PDB file of C-alpha atoms and ligand atoms in Angstrom:
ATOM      1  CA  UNK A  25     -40.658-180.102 -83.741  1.00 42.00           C
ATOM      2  CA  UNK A  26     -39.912-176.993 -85.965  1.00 40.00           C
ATOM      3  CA  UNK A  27     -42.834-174.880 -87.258  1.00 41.00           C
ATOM      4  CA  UNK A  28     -42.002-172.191 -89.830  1.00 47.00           C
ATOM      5  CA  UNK A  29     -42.590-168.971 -88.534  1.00 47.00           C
ATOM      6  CA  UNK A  30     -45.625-168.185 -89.871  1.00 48.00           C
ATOM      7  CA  UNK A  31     -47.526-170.759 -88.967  1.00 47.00           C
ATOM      8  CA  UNK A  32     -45.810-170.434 -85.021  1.00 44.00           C
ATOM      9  CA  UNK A  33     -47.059-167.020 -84.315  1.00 44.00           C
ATOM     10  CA  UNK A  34     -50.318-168.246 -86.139  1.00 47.00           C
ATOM     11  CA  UNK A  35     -50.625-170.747 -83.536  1.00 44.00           C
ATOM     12  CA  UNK A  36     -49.671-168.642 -80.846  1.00 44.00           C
ATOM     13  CA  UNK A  37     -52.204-165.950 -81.730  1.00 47.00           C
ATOM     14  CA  UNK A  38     -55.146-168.504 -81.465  1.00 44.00           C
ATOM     15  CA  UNK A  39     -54.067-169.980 -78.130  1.00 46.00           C
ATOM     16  CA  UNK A  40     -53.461-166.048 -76.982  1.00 45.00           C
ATOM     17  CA  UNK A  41     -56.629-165.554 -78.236  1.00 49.00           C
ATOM     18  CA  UNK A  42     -58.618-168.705 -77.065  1.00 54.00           C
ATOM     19  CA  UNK A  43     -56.986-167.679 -73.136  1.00 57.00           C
ATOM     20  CA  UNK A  44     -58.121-164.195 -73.606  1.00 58.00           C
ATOM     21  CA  UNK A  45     -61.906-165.289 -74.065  1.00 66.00           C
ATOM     22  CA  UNK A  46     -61.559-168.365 -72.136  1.00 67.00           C
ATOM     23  CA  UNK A  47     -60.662-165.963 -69.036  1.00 82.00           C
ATOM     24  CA  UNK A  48     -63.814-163.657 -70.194  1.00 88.00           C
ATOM     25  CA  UNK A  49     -66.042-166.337 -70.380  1.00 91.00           C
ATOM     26  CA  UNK A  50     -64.854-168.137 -66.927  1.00 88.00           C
ATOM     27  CA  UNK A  51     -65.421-164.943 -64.833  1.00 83.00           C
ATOM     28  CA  UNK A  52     -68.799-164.270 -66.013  1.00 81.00           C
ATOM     29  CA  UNK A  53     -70.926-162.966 -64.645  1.00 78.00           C
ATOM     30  CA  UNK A  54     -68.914-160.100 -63.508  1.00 88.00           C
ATOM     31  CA  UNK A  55     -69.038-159.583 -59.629  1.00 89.00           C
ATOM     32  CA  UNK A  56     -70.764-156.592 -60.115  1.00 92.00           C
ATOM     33  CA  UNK A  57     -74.077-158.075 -60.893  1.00 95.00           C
ATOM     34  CA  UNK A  58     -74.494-159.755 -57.616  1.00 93.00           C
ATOM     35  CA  UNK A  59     -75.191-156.643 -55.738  1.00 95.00           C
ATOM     36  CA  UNK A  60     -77.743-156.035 -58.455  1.00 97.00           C
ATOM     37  CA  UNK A  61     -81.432-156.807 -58.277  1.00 97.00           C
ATOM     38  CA  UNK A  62     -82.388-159.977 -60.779  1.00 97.00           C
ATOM     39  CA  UNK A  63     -85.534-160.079 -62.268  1.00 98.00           C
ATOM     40  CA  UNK A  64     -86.259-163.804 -63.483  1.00 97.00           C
ATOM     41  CA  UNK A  65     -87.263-164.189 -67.713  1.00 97.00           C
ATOM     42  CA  UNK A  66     -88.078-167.254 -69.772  1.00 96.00           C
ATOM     43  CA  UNK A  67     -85.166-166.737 -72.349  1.00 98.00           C
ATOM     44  CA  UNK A  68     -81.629-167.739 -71.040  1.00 97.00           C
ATOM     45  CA  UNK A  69     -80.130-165.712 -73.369  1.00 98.00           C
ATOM     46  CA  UNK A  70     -80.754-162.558 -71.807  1.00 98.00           C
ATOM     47  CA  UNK A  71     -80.788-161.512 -68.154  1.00 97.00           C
ATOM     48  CA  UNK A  72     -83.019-158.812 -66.532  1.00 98.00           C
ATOM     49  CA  UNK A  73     -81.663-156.690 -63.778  1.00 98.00           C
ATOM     50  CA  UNK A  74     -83.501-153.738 -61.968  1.00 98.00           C
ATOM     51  CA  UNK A  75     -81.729-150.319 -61.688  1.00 98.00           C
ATOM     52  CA  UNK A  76     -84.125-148.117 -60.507  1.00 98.00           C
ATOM     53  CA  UNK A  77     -88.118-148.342 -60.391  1.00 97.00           C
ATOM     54  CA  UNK A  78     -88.979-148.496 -64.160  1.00 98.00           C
ATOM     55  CA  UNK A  79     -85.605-149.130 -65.260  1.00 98.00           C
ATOM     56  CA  UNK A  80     -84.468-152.040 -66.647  1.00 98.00           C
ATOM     57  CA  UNK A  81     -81.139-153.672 -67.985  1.00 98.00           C
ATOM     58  CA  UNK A  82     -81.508-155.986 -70.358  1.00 98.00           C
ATOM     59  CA  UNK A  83     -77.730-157.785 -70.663  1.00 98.00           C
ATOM     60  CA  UNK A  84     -76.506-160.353 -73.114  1.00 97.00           C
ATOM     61  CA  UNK A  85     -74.012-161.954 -70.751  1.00 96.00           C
ATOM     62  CA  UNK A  86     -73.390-165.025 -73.328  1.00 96.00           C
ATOM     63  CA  UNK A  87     -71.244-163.170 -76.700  1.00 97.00           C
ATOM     64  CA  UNK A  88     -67.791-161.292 -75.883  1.00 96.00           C
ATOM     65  CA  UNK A  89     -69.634-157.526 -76.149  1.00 95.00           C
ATOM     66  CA  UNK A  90     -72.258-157.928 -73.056  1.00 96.00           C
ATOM     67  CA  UNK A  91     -74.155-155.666 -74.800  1.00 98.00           C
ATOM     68  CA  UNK A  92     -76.992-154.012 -72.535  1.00 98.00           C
ATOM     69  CA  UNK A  93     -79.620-152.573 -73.981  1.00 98.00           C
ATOM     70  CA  UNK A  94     -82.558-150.677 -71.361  1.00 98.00           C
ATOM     71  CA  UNK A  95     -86.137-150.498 -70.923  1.00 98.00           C
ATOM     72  CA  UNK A  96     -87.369-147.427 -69.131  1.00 98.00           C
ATOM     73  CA  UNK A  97     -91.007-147.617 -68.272  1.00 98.00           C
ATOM     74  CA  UNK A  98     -92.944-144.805 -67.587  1.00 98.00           C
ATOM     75  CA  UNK A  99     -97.201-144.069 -66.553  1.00 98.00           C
ATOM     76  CA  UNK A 100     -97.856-143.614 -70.357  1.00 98.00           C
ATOM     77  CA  UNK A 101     -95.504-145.122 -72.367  1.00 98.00           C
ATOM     78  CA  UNK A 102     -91.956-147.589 -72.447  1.00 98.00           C
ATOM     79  CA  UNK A 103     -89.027-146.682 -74.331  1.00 98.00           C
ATOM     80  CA  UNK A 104     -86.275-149.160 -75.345  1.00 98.00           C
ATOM     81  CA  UNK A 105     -82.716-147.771 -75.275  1.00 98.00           C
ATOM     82  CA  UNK A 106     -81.527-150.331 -77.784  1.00 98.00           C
ATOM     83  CA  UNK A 107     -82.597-153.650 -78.831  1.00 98.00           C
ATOM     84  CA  UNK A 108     -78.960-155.711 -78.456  1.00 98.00           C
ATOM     85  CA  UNK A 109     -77.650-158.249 -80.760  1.00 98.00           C
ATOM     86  CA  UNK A 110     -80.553-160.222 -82.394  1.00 98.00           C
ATOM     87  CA  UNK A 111     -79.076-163.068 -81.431  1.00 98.00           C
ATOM     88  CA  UNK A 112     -82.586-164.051 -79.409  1.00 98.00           C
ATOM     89  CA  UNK A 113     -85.773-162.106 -79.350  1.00 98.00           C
ATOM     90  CA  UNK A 114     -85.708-159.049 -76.817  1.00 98.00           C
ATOM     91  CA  UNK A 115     -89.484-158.223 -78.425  1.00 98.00           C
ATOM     92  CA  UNK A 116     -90.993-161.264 -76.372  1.00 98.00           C
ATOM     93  CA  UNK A 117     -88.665-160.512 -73.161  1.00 98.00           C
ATOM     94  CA  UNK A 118     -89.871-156.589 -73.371  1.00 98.00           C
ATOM     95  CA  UNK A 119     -93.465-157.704 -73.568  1.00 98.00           C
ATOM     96  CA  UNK A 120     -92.761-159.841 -70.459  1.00 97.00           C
ATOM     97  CA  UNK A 121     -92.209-157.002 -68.915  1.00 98.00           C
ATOM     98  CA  UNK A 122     -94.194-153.946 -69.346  1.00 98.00           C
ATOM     99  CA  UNK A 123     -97.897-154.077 -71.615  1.00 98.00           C
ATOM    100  CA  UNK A 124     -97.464-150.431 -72.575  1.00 98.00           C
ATOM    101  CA  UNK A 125     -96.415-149.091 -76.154  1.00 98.00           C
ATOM    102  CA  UNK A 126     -92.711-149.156 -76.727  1.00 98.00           C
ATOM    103  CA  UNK A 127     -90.803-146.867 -78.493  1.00 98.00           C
ATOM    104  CA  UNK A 128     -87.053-147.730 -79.332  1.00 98.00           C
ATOM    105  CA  UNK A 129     -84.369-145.400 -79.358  1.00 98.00           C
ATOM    106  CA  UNK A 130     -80.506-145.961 -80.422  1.00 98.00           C
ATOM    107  CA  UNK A 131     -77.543-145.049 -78.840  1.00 98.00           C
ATOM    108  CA  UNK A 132     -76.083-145.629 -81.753  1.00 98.00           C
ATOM    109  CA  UNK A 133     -76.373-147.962 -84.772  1.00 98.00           C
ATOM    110  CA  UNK A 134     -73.508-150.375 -84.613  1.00 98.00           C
ATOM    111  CA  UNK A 135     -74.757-153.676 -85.251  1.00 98.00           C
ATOM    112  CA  UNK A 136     -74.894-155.038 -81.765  1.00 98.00           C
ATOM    113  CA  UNK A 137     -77.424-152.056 -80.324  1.00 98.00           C
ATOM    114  CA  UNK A 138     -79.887-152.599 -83.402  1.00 98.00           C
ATOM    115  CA  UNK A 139     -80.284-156.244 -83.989  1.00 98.00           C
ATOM    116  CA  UNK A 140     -83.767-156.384 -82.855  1.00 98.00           C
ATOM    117  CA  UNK A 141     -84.881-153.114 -84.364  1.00 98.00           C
ATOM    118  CA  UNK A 142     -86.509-154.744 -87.039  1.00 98.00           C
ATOM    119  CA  UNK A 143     -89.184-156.362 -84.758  1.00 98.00           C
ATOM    120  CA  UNK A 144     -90.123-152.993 -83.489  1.00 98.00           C
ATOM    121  CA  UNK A 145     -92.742-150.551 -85.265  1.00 98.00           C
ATOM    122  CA  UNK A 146     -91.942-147.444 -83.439  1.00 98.00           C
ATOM    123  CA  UNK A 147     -88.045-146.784 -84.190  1.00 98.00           C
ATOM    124  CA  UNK A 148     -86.553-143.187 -83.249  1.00 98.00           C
ATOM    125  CA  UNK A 149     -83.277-142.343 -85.346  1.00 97.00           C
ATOM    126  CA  UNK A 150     -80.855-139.671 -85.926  1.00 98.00           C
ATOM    127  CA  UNK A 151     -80.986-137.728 -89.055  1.00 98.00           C
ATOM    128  CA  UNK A 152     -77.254-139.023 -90.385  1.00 98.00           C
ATOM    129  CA  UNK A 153     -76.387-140.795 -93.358  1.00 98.00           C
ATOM    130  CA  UNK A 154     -74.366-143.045 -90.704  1.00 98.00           C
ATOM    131  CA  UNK A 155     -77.813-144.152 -89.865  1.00 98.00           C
ATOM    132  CA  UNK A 156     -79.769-144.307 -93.030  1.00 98.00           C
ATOM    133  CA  UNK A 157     -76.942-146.516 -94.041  1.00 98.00           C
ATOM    134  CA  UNK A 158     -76.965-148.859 -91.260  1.00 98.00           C
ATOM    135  CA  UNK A 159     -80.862-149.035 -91.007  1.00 98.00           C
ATOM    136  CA  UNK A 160     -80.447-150.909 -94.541  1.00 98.00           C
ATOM    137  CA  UNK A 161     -78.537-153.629 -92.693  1.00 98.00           C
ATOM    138  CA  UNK A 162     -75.267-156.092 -92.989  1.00 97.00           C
ATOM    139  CA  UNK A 163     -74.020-158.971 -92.640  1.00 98.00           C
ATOM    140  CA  UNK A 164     -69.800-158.640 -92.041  1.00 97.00           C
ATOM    141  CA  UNK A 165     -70.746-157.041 -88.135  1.00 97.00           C
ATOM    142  CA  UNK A 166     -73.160-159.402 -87.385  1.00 98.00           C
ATOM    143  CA  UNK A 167     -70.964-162.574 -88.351  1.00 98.00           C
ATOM    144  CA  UNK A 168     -67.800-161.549 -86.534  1.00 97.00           C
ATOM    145  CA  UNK A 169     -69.607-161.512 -83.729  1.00 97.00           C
ATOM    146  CA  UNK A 170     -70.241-165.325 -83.887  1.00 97.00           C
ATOM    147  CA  UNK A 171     -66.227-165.781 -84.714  1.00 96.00           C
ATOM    148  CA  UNK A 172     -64.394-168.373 -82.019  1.00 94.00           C
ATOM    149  CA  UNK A 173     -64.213-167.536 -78.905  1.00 93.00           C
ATOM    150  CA  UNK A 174     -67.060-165.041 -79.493  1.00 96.00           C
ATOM    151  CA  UNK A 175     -70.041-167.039 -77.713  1.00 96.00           C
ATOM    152  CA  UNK A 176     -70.069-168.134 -74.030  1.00 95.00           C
ATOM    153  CA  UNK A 177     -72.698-170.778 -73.555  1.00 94.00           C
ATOM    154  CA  UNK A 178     -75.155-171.992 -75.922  1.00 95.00           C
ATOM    155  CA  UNK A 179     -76.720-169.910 -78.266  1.00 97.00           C
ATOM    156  CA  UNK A 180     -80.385-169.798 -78.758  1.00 97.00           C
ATOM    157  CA  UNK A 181     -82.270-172.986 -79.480  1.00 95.00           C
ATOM    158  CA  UNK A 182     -83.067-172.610 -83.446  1.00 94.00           C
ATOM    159  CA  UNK A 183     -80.499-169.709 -83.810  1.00 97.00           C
ATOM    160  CA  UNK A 184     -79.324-170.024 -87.005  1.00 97.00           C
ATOM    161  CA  UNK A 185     -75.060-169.366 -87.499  1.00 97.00           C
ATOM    162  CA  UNK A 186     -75.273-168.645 -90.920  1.00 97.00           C
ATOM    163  CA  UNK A 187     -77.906-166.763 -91.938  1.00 98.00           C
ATOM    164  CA  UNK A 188     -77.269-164.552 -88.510  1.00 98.00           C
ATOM    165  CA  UNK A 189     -77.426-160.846 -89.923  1.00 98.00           C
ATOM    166  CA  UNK A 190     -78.349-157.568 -88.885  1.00 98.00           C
ATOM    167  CA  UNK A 191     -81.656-156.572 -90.564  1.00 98.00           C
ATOM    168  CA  UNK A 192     -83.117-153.836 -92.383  1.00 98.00           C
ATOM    169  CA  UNK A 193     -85.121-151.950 -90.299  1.00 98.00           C
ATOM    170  CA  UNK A 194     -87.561-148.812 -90.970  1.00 98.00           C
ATOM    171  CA  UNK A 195     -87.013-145.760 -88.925  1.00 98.00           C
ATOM    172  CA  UNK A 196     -90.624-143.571 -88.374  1.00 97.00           C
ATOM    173  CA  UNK A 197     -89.078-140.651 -86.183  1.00 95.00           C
ATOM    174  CA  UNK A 198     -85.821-138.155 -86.534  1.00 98.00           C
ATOM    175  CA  UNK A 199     -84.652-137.519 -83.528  1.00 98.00           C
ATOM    176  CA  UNK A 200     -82.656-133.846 -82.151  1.00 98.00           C
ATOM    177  CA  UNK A 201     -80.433-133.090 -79.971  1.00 98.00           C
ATOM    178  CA  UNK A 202     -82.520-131.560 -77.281  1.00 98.00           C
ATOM    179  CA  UNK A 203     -86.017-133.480 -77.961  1.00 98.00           C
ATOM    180  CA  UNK A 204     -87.353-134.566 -74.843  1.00 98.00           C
ATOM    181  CA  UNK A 205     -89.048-137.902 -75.107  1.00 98.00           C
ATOM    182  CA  UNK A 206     -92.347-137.830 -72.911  1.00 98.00           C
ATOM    183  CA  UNK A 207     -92.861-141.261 -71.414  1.00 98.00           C
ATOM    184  CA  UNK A 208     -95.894-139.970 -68.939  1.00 98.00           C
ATOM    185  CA  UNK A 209     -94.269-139.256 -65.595  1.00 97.00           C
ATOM    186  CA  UNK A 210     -90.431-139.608 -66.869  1.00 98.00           C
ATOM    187  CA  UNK A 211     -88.904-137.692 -69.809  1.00 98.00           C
ATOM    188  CA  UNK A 212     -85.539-138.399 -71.198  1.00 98.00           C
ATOM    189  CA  UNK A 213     -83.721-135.609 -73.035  1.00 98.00           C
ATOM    190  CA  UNK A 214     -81.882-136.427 -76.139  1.00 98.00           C
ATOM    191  CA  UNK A 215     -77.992-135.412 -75.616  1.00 98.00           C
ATOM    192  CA  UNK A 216     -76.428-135.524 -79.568  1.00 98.00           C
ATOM    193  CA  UNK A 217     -72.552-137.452 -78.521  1.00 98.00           C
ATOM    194  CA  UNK A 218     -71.099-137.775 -81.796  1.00 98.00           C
ATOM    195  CA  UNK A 219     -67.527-139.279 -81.572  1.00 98.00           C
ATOM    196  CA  UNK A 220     -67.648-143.484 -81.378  1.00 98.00           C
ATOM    197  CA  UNK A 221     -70.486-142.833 -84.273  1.00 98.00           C
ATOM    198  CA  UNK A 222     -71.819-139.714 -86.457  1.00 98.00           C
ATOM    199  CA  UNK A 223     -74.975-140.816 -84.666  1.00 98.00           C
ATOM    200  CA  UNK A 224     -74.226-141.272 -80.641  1.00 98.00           C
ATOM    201  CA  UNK A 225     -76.589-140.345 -78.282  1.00 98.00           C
ATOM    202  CA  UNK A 226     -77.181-140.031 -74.262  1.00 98.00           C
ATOM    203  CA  UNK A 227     -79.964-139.874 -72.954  1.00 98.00           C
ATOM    204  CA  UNK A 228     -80.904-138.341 -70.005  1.00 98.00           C
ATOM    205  CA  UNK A 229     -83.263-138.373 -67.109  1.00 98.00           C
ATOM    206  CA  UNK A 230     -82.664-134.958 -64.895  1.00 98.00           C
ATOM    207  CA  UNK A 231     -85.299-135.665 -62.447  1.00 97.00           C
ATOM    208  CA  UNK A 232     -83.964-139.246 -61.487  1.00 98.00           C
ATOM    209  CA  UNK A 233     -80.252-138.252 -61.983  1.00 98.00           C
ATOM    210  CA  UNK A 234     -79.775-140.874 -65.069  1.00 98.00           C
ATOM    211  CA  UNK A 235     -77.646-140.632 -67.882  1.00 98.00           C
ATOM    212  CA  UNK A 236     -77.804-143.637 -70.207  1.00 98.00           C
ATOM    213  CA  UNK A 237     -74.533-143.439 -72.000  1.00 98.00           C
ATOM    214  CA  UNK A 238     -74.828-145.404 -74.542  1.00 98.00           C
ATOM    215  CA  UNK A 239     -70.935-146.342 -76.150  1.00 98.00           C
ATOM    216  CA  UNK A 240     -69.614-142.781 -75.179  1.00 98.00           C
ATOM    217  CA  UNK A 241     -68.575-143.848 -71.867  1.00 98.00           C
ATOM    218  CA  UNK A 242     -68.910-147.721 -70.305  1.00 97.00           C
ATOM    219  CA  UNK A 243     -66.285-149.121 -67.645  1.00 94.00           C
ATOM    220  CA  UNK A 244     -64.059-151.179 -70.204  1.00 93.00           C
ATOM    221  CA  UNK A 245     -62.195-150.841 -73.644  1.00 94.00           C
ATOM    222  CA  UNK A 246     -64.027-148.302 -75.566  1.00 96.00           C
ATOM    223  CA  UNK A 247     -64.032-148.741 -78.893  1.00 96.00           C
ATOM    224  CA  UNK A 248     -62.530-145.501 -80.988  1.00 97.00           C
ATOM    225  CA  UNK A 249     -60.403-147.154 -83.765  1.00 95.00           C
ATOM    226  CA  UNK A 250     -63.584-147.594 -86.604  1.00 96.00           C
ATOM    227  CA  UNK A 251     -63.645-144.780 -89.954  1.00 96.00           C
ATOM    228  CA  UNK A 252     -66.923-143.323 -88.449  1.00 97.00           C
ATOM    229  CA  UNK A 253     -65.416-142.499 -84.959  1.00 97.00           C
ATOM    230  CA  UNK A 254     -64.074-138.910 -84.607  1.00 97.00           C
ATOM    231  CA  UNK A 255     -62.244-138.268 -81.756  1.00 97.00           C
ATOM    232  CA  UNK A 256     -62.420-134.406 -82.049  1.00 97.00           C
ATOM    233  CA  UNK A 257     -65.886-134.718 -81.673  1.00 98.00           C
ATOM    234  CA  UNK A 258     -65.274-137.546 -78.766  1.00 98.00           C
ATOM    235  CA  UNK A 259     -63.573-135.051 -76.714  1.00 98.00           C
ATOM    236  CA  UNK A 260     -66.776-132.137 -76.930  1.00 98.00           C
ATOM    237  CA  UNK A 261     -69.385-134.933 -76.625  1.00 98.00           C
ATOM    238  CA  UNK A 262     -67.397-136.350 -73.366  1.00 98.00           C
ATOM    239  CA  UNK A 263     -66.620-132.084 -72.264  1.00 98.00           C
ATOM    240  CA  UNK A 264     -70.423-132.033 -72.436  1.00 98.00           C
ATOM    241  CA  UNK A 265     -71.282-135.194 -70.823  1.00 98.00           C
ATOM    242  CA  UNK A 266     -69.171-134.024 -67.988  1.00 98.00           C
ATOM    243  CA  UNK A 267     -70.686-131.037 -67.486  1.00 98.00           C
ATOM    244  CA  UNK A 268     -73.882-132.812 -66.300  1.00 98.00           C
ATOM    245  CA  UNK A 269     -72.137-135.219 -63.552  1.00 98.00           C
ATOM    246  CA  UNK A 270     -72.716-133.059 -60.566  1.00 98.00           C
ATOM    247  CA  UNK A 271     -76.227-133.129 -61.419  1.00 97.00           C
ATOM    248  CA  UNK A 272     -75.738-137.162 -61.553  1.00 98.00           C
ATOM    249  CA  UNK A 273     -76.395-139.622 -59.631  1.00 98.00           C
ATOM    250  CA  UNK A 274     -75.727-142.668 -62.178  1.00 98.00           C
ATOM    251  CA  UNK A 275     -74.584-143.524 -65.236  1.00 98.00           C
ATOM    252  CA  UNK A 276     -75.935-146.541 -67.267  1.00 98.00           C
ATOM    253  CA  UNK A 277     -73.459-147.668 -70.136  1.00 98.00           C
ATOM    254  CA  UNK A 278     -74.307-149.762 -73.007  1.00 98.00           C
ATOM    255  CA  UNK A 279     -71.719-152.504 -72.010  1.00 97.00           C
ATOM    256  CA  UNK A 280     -70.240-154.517 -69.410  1.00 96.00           C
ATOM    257  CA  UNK A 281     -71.753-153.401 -66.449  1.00 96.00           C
ATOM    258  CA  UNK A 282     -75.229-151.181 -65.910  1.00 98.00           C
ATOM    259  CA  UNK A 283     -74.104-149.179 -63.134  1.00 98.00           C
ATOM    260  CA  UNK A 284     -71.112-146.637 -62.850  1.00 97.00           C
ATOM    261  CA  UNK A 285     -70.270-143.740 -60.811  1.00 98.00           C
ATOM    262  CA  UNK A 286     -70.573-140.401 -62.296  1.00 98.00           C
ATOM    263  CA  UNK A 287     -67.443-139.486 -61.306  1.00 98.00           C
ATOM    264  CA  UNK A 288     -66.010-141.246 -64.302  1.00 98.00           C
ATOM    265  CA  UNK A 289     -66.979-138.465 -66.721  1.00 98.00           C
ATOM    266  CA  UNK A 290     -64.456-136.150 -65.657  1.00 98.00           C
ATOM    267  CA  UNK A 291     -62.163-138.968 -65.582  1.00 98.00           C
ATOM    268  CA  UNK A 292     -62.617-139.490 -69.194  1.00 98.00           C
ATOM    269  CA  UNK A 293     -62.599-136.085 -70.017  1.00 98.00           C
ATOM    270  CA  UNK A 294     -58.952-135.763 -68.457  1.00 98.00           C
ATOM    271  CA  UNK A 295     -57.943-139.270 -70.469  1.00 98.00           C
ATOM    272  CA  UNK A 296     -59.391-138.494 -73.720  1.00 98.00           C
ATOM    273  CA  UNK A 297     -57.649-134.825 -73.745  1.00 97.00           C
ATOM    274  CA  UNK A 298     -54.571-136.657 -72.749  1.00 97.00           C
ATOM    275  CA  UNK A 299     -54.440-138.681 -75.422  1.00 97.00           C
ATOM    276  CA  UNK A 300     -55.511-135.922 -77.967  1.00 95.00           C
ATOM    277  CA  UNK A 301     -52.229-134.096 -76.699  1.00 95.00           C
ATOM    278  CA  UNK A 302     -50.005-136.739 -76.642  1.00 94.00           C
ATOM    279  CA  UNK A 303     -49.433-137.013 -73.276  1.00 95.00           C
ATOM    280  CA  UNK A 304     -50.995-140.563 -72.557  1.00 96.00           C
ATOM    281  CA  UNK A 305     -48.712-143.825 -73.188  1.00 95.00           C
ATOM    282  CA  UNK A 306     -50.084-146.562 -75.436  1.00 96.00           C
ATOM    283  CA  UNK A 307     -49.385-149.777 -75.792  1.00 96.00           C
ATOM    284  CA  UNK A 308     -50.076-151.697 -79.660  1.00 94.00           C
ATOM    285  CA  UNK A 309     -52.268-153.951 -79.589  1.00 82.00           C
ATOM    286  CA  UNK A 310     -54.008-155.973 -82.908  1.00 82.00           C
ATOM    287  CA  UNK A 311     -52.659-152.892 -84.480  1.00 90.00           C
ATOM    288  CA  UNK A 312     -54.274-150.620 -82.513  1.00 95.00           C
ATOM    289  CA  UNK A 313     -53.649-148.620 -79.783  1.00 96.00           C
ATOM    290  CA  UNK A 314     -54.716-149.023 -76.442  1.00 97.00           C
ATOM    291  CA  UNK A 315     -54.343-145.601 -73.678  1.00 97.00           C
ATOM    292  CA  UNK A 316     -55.701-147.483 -69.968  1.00 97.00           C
ATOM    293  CA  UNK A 317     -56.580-145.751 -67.170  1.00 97.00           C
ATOM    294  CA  UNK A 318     -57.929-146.446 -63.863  1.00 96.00           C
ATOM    295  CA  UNK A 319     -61.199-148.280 -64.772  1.00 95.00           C
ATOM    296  CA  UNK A 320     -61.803-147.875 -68.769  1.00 97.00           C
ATOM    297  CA  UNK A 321     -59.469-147.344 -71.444  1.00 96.00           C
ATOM    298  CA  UNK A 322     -59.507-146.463 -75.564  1.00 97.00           C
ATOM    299  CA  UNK A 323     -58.440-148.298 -78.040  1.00 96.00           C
ATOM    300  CA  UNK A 324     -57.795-146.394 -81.318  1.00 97.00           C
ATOM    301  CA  UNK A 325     -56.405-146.679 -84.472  1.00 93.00           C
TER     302      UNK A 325
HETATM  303 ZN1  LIG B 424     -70.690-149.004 -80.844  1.00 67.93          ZN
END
């Protein structure tokens, strides 16, 4: 049989791309998780894992991002480091869990940290048009999301493919760089990481040796190839993030995996400058360009 061209490497592509989430989807969960302590929820869609006392992963192990948003309970007060993909309700799983007031925070607003915003009444933000723009919602984000190969498992019973959208939601705080959020007997200092977005954060908790990382640093592809990212401003926020990691004892990254060594900042640090210099090799790929190192790598435009 003779295909024209076209339609070969057309073919090709979707078979490349069906193995490539096939494999994803077959190793799940990753190994990493079974050292981790599980704590058992109603909803299948997420799963619940215990870092530290009063902190929380909340993972969404079943759509190609494993997005993991974090609930960090304190005597006074909870905060939500993002609210995921609003593919199923992380509200009801978060009042499983702790009875107190929660506030929600953003690492950043790509669609797949604030899906769930909109259920929340108590919605920190950072003071960039980035953000006033997303907090209006979209649709195009939220859809490719669902595109084949996207989804491993079922989606939520009554999930609904195609009016699946992020929605507006209202913000009722600015947050700084420096503000320190006061959750009773745990505070978490606001760490401004502009770079993958105008409006990254970190967020960090000195006296436990935390740093929630948010899409700044996780152990996999990270994602600097969008108009918003700048990298010049990647390499300070990373300089600065690295500055903190002897004072670390973990960090806790928005995707893949909840737990990674500290010792990865200055890692990154090293990479990213690399690559700013021209000294890193890349390889194309989907018209990108991908720089790996040992355990992460960028992919940029
Ligand atoms: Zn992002």
């Amino acid at each position: 049989m003779k295909l024209p061209i076209g339609m070969f490497l057309m073919v090709w592509q979707l078979a490349l791309v069906s193995a490539q989430t096939r494999d994803w989807c077959n190793n799940q969960p990753r190994s990493a998780y079974s050292k981790l302590e599980r704590v058992r929820i109603a909803d299948p869609w997420f799963e619940v894992y215990k870092i530290r006392p009063g902190v929380l992963a909340i993972y969404e192990p079943h759509q190609f991002e494993e997005v993991i948003s974090y609930l960090v309970i304190g005597s006074q007060k909870a905060l939500l480091f993002d609210t995921g993909m609003g593919i199923s309700n992380i509200k009801a799983v978060v009042e499983d869990l702790t009875q107190l007031p929660v506030s929600v925070v953003n690492s950043h607003t790509h669609n797949d940290h604030v899906g769930d915003n909109w259920r929340f009444t108590d919605v920190y933000g950072m003071p960039t048009d980035f953000t006033r723009r997303n907090a209006k919602g979209s649709t195009a984000d939220a859809q490719a999301e669902l595109a084949p190969g996207q989804i491993c498992g079922p989606l939520p019973t009554g999930f609904d493919v195609k009016s699946y959208r992020t929605k507006a939601f209202d913000i009722s705080h600015w947050l700084h760089d420096g503000d320190k959020i006061n959750l009773g007997d745990r505070t978490l200092e606001v760490i401004s990481t502009p770079g993958h977005t105008p409006d990254s954060i970190a967020l960090l908790d000195e006296r436990n040796g935390l740093l929630f990382t948010g899409d700044t640093f996780y152990p996999g592809p990270i994602y600097l190839y969008r108009p918003e990212t700048d990298l010049d401003a990647y390499v300070s926020s990373v300089q600065r993030l690295a500055e903190l990691a002897p004072r670390l004892q973990l960090l806790l990254p928005a995707h893949n995996v909840p737990v990674a060594d500290p010792s990865y900042l200055p890692r990154v640090l090293d990479a990213i400058q690399q690559v700013r210099h021209g000294r890193a090799k890349s390889v194309s790929r989907d018209g990108r360009r991908g720089y790996k190192f040992e355990g992460f790598s960028f992919l940029t435009s």
